[in-house]
CSV table of C-alpha atoms in Angstrom, one decimal:
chain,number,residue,atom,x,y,z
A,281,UNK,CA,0.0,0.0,0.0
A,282,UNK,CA,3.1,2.3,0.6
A,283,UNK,CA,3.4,2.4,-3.1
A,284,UNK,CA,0.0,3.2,-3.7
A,285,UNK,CA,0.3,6.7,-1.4
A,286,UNK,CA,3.0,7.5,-3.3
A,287,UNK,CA,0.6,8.2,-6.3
A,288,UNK,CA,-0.4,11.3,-4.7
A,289,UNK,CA,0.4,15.1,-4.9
A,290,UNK,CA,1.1,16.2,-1.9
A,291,UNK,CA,2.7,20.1,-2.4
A,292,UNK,CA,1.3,23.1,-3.7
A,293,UNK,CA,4.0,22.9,-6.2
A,294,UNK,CA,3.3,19.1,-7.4
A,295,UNK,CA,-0.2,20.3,-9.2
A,296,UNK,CA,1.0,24.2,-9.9
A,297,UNK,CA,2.0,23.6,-13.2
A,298,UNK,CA,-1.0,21.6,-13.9
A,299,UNK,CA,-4.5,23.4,-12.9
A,300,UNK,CA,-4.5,27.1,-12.1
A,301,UNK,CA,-4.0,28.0,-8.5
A,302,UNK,CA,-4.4,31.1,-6.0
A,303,UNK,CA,-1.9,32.7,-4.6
A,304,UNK,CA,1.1,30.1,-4.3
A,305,UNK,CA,2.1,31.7,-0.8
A,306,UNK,CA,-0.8,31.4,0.6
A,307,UNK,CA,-1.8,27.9,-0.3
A,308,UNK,CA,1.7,26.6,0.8
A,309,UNK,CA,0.3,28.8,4.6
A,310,UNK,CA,-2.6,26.7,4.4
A,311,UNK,CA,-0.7,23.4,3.7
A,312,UNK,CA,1.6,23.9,6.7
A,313,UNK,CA,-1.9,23.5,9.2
A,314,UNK,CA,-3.8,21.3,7.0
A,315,UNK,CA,-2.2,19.0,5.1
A,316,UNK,CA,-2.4,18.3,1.1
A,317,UNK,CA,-3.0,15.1,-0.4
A,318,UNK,CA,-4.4,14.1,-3.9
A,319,UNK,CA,-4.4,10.4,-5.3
A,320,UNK,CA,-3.5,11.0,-8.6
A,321,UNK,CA,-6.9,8.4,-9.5
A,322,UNK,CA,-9.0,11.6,-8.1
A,323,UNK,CA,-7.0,14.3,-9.3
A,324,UNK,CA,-7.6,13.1,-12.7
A,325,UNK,CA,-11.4,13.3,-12.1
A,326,UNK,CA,-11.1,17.4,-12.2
A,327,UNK,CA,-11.6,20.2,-15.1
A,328,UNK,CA,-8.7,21.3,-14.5
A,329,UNK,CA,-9.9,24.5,-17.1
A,330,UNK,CA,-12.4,25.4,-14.5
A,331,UNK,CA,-11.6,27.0,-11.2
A,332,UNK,CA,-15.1,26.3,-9.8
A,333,UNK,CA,-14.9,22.3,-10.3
A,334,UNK,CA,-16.7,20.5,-7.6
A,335,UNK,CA,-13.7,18.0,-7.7
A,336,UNK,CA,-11.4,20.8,-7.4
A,337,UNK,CA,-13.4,22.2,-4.4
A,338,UNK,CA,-12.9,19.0,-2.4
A,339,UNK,CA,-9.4,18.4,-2.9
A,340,UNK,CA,-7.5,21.5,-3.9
A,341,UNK,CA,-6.3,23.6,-1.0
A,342,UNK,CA,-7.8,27.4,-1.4
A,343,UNK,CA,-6.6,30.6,0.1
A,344,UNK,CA,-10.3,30.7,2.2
A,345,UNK,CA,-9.0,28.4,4.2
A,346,UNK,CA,-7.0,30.9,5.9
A,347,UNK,CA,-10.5,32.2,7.4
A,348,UNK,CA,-10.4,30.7,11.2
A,349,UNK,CA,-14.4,31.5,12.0
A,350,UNK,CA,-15.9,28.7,13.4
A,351,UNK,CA,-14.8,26.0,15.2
A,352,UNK,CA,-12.8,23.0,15.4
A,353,UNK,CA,-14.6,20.3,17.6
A,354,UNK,CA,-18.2,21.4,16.8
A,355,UNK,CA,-19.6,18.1,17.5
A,356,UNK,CA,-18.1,18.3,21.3
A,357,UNK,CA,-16.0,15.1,20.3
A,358,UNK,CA,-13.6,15.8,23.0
A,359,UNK,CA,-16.4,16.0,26.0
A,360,UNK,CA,-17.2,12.7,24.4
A,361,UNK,CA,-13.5,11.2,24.6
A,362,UNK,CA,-13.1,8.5,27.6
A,363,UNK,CA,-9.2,7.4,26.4
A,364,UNK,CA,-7.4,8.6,23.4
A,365,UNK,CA,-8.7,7.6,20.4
A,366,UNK,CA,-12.1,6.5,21.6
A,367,UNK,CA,-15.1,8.4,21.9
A,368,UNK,CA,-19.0,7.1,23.4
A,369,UNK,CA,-21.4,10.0,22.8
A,370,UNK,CA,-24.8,7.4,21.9
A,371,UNK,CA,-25.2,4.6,24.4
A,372,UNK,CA,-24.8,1.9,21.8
A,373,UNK,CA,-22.6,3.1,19.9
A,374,UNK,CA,-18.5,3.5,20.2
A,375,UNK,CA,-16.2,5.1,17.9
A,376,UNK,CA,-12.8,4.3,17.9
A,377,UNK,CA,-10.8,6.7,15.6
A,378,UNK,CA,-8.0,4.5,14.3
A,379,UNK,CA,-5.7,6.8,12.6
A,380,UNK,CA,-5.1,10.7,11.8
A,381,UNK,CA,-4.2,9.2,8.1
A,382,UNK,CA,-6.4,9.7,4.8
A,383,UNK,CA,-5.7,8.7,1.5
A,384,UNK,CA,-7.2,12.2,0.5
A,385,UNK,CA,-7.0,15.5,2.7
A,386,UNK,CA,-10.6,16.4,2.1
A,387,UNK,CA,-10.7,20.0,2.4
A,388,UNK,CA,-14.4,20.1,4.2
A,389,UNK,CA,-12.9,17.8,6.7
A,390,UNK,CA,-14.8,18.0,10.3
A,391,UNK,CA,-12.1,16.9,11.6
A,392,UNK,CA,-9.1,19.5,11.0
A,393,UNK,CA,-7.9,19.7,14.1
A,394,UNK,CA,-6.6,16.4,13.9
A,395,UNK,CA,-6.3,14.8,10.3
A,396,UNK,CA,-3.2,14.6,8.5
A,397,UNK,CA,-1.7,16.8,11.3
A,398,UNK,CA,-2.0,15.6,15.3
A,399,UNK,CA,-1.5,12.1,16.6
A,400,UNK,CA,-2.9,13.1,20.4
A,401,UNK,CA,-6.3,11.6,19.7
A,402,UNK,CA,-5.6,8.7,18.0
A,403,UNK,CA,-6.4,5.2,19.5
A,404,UNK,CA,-3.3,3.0,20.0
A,405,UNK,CA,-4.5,0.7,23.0
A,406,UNK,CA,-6.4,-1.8,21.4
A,407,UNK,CA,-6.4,-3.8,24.4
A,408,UNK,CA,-8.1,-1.0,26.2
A,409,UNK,CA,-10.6,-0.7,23.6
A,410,UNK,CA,-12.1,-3.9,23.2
A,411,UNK,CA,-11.9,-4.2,27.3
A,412,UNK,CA,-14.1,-1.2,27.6
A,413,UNK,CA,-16.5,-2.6,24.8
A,414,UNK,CA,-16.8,-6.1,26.8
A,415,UNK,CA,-18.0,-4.0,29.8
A,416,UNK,CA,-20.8,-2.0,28.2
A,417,UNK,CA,-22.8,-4.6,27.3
A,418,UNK,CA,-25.5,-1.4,26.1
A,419,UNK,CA,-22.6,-1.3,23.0
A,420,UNK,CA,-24.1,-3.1,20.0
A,421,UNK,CA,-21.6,-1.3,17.5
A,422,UNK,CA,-18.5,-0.1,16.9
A,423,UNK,CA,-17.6,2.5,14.3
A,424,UNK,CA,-13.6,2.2,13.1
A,425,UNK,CA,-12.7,5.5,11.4
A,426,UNK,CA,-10.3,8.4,11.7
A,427,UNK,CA,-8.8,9.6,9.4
A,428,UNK,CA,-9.8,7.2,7.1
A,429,UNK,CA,-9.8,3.3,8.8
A,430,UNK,CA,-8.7,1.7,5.7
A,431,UNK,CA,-5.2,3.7,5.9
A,432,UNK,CA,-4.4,1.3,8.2
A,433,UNK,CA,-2.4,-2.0,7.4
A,434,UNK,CA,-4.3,-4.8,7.0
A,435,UNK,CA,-2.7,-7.2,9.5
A,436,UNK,CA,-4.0,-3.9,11.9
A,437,UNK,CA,-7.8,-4.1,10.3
A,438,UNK,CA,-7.6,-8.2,10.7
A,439,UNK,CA,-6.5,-7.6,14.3
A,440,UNK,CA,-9.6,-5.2,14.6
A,441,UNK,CA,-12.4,-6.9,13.3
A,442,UNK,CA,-11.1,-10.3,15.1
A,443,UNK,CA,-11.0,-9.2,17.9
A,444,UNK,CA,-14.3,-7.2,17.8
A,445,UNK,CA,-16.0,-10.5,16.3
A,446,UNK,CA,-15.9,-12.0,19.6
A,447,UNK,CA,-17.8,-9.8,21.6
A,448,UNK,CA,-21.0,-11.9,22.0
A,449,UNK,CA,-23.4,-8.4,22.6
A,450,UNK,CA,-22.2,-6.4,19.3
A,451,UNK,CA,-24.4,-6.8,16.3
A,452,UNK,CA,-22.4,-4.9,14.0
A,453,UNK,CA,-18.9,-3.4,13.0
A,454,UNK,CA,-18.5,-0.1,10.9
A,455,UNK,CA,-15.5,1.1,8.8
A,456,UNK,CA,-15.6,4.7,8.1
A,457,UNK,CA,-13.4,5.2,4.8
A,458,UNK,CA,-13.4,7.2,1.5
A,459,UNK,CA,-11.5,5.1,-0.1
A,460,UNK,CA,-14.3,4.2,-2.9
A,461,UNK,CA,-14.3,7.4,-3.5
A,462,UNK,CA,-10.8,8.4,-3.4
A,463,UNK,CA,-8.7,5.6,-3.7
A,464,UNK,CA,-10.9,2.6,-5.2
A,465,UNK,CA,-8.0,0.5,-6.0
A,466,UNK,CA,-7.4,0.2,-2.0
A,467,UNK,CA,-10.6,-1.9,-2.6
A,468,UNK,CA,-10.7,-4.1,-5.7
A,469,UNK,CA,-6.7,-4.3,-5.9
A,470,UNK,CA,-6.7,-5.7,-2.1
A,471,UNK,CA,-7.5,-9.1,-1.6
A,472,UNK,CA,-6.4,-9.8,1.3
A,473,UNK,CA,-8.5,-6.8,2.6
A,474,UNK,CA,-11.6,-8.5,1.1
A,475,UNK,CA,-10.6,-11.7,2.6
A,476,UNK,CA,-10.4,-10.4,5.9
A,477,UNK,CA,-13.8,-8.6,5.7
A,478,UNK,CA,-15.8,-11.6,4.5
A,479,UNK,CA,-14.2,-13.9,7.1
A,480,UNK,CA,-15.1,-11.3,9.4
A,481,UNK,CA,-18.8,-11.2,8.2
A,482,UNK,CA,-19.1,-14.6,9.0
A,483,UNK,CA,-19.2,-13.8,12.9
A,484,UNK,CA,-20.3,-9.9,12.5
A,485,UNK,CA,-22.2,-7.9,10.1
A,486,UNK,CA,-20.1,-5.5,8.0
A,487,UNK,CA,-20.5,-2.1,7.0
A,488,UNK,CA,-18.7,0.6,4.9
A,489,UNK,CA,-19.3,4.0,5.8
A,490,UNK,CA,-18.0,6.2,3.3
A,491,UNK,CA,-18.6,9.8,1.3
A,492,UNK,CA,-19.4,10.3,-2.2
A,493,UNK,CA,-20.6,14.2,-2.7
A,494,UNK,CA,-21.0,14.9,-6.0
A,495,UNK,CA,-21.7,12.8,-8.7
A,496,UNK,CA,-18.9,12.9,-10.8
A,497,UNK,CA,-17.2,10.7,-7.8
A,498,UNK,CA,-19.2,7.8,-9.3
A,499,UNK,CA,-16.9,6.4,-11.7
A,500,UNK,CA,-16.2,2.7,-13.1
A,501,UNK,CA,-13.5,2.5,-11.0
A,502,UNK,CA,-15.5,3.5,-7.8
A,503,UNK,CA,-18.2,1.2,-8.8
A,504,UNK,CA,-15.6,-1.3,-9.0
A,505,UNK,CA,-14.7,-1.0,-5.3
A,506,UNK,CA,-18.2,-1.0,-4.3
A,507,UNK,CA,-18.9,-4.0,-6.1
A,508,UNK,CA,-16.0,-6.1,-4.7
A,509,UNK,CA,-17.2,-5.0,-1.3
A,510,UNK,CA,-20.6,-6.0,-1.9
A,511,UNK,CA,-19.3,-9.4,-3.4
A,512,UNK,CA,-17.7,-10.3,0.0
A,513,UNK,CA,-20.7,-9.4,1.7
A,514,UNK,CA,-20.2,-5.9,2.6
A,515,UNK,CA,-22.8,-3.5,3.2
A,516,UNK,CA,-21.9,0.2,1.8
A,517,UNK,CA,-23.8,3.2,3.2
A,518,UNK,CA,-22.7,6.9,2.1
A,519,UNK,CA,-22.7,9.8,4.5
A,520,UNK,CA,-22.6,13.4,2.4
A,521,UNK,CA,-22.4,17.1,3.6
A,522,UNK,CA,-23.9,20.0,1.5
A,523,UNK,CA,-21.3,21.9,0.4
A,524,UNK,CA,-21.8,25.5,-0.8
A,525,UNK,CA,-20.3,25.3,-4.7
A,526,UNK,CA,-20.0,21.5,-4.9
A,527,UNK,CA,-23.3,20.0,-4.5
A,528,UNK,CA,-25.8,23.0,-3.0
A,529,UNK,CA,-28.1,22.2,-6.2
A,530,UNK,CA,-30.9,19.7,-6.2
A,531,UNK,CA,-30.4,18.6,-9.9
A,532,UNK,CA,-26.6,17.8,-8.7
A,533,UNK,CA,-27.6,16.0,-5.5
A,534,UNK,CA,-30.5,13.8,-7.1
A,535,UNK,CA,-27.9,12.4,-9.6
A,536,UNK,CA,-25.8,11.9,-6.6
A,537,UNK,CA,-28.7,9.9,-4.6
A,538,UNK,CA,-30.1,8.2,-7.3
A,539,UNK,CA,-26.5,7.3,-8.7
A,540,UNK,CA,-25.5,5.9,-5.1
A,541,UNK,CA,-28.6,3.9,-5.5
A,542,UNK,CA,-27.6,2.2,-9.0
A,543,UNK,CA,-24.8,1.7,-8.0
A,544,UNK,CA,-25.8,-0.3,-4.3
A,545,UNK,CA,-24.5,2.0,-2.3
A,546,UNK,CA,-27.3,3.1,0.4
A,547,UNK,CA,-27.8,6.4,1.3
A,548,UNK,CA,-27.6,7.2,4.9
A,549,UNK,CA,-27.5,10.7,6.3
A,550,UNK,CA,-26.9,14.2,4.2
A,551,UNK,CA,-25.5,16.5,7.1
A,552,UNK,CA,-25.8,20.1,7.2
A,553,UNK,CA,-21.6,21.4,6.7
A,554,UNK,CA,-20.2,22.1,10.0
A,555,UNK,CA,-19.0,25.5,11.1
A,556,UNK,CA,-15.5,24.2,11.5
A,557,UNK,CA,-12.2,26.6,11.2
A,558,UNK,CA,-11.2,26.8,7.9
A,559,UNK,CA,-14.1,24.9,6.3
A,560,UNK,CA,-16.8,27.1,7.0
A,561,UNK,CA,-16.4,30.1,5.1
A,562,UNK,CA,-15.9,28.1,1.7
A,563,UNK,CA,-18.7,25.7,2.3
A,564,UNK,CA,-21.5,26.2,4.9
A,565,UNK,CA,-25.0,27.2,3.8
A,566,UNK,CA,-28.2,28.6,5.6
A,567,UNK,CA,-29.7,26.3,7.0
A,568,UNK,CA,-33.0,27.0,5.4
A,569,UNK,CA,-31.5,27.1,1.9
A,570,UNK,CA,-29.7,23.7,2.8
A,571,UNK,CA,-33.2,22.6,3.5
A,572,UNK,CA,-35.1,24.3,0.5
A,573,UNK,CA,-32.2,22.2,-1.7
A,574,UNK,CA,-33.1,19.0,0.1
A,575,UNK,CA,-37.0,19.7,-0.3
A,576,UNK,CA,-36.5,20.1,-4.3
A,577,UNK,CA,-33.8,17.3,-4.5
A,578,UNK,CA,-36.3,15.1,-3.3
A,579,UNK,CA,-39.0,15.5,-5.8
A,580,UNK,CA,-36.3,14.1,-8.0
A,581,UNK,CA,-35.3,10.8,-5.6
A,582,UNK,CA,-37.3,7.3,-5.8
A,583,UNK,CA,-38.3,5.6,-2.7
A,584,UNK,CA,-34.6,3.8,-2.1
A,585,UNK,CA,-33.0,7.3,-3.1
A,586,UNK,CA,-34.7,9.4,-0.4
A,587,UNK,CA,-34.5,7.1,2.5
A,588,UNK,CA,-31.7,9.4,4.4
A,589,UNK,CA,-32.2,12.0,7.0
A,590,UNK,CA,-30.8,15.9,6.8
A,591,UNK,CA,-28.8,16.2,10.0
A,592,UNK,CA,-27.0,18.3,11.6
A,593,UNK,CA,-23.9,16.6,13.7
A,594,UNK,CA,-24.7,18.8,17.0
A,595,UNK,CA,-23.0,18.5,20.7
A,596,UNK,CA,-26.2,17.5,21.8
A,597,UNK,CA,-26.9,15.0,19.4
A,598,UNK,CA,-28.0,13.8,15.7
A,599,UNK,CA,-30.8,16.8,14.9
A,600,UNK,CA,-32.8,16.2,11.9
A,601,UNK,CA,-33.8,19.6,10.0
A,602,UNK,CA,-37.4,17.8,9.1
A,603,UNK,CA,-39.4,20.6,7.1
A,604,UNK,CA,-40.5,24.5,7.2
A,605,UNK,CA,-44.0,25.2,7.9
A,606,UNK,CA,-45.3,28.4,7.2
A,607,UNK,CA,-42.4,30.7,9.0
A,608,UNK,CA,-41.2,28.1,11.5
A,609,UNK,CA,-38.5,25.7,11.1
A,610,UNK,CA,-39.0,21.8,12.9
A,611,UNK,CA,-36.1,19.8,14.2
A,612,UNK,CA,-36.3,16.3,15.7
A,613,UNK,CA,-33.6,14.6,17.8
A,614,UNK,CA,-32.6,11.5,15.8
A,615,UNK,CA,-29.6,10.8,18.3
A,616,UNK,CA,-29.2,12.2,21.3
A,617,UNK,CA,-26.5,12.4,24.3
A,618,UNK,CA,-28.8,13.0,26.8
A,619,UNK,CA,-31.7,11.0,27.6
A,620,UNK,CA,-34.0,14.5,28.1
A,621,UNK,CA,-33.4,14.9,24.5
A,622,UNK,CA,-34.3,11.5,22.6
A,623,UNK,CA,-36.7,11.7,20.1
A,624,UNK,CA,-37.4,15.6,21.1
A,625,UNK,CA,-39.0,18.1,18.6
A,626,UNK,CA,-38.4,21.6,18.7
A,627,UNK,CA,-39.7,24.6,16.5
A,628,UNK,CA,-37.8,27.7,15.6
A,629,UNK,CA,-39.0,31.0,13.6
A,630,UNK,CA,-37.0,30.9,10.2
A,631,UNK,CA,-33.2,32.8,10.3
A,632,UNK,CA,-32.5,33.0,6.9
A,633,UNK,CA,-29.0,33.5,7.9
A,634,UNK,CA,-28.7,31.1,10.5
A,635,UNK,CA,-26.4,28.0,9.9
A,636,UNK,CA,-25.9,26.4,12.9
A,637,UNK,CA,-27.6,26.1,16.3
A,638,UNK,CA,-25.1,26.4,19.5
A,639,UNK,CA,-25.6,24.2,22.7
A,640,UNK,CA,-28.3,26.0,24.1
A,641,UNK,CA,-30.2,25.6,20.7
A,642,UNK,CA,-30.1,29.4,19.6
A,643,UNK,CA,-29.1,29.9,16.3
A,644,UNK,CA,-25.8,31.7,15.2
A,645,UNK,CA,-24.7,32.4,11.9
């Protein structure tokens, strides 16, 4: 796989003389805090004649990244933290964040603080881990991610899943990776990988978590992945984020949906973009235009196409933005922290420059 990574650009000056770019200086100042890397397989998926490409957006470093509003733990990750590397926020759920590592520096990354650049929360006491899983029996599933989980070696991901496997009260195992996306040939190329995921289906249920946002990620070679996942029994779900400029358009986010669908590939939340340090100036939305997009998208999505749930990743919880009804806003917990909260519905009046709630549920822009 160390061969692999090295088909990447990883420097302002690898791609310069290739696609236009911003001011050089600047983008080399943004590189220093967050990190650059492109799999050449992606980087070959952008117009490189056009500055605006959604591909471009996602994985080219831009000088509005220097804009610190926001945020960097605006999911309150690190109130949810009980050793380094694994957080319990849900009461069946753990999340065990594997590795600081991604094939691709996604440049709406919610995590920034820590990917591609700080090693302080990553889990490295596996022992610990599946100790503190055996002793809340309330756990039914674990969620491996990072980074990007399928950075790590295989004899690591073997040593996971085996392990995990023989906890008698978890149903399920996650992998959270955008490799499908980024890196496909992680996937299809890899069969060991494949061989240690359908062994390990045999004892636990196996999902793939990962992140197409725009259709033009759907390519053969990303169907290709998903296939050879699905082959060894794999089930593939698909977290997006609206993203101001790369999918904030409900003709572009139906042929996202309803591709994902052809494909087999379910999909399972659309989150509101995060305020987060140097993501949200370049890519959060209103939330009432965020909704308005999903409202008109899914006139366009079939019944398997519009099964997700518009969320926004809040300290308190998993909010779903559920509709607008005359000037009012409705929001329903769909996860929550705190038992007070589950399955609570709230009302707002309509900000139309509101992105974001804070923790006392007020909104902020």
């Amino acid at each position: 796989m160390e061969d692999l990574k090295k088909l990447s650009y990883t420097t302002i000056d690898d791609v310069k003389d290739m696609i236009n770019i911003e001011d050089e200086d600047k983008l080399i100042k943004v590189t220093e805090r967050h990190p650059m890397r492109i799999t050449d397989y992606y980087f070959n998926l952008i117009n490189k004649d056009d500055m605006n490409d959604p591909i471009r957006k996602l994985s080219v470093p831009s000088c509005s990244e220097l804009d610190m509003s926001g945020e960097y733990d605006t999911s309150g990750e690190s109130s949810n933290t009980k050793f380094s590397g694994l957080q319990h926020k849900y009461s069946t759920t753990v999340l065990v964040l594997t590795t600081n590592e991604c094939f691709m520096y996604c440049r709406h990354c919610f995590r920034k603080r820590m990917v591609g650049y700080s090693q302080e929360e990553i889990n490295m006491r596996l022992d610990m881990t599946v100790d503190y899983i055996k002793t809340h029996e309330n756990v039914n599933n674990v969620l491996l991610t990072g980074g990007d989980s399928f950075c790590l070696s295989n004899n690591i991901i073997k040593e996971y899943v085996n392990r995990l496997a023989e906890i008698d009260h978890l149903d399920f195992i996650r992998f959270g990776t955008r490799s499908p996306v980024v890196f496909p040939q992680r996937i299809y190329n890899d069969k060991i990988l494949l061989s240690i995921l359908k062994e390990a289906g045999k004892k636990k249920r196996i999902y793939v978590v990962t992140h197409f946002d725009h259709p033009n990620e759907i390519t053969p070679e990303s169907e290709k992945a998903v296939k050879a996942l699905l082959d060894v029994g794999v089930i593939v779900q698909n977290q997006a984020v609206l993203l101001k400029g790369v999918n904030d358009n409900p003709d572009v986010l139906a042929a996202l949906l309803n591709g994902l669908v052809k494909i087999g590939v379910n999909p399972y939340y659309v989150f509101q973009c995060r305020p987060v340090k140097s993501v949200k100036a370049s890519f959060e939305l209103p939330l009432i235009e965020s909704l308005r997009i999903i409202d008109e998208t899914k006139k366009q999505l079939n019944g398997l196409s519009k099964r997700f749930k518009f969320i926004m990743s809040h300290v308190k919880g998993k909010i779903e933005i559920v509709g607008e009804c005359d000037d009012k806003l409705i929001f329903k917990f769909h996860q929550s922290k705190c038992e007070d909260d589950f399955n609570k519905i709230f009302i707002k009046d309509i900000n139309t420059g509101a992105k974001w709630l804070d923790a006392d549920l007020n909104y902020i822009d």
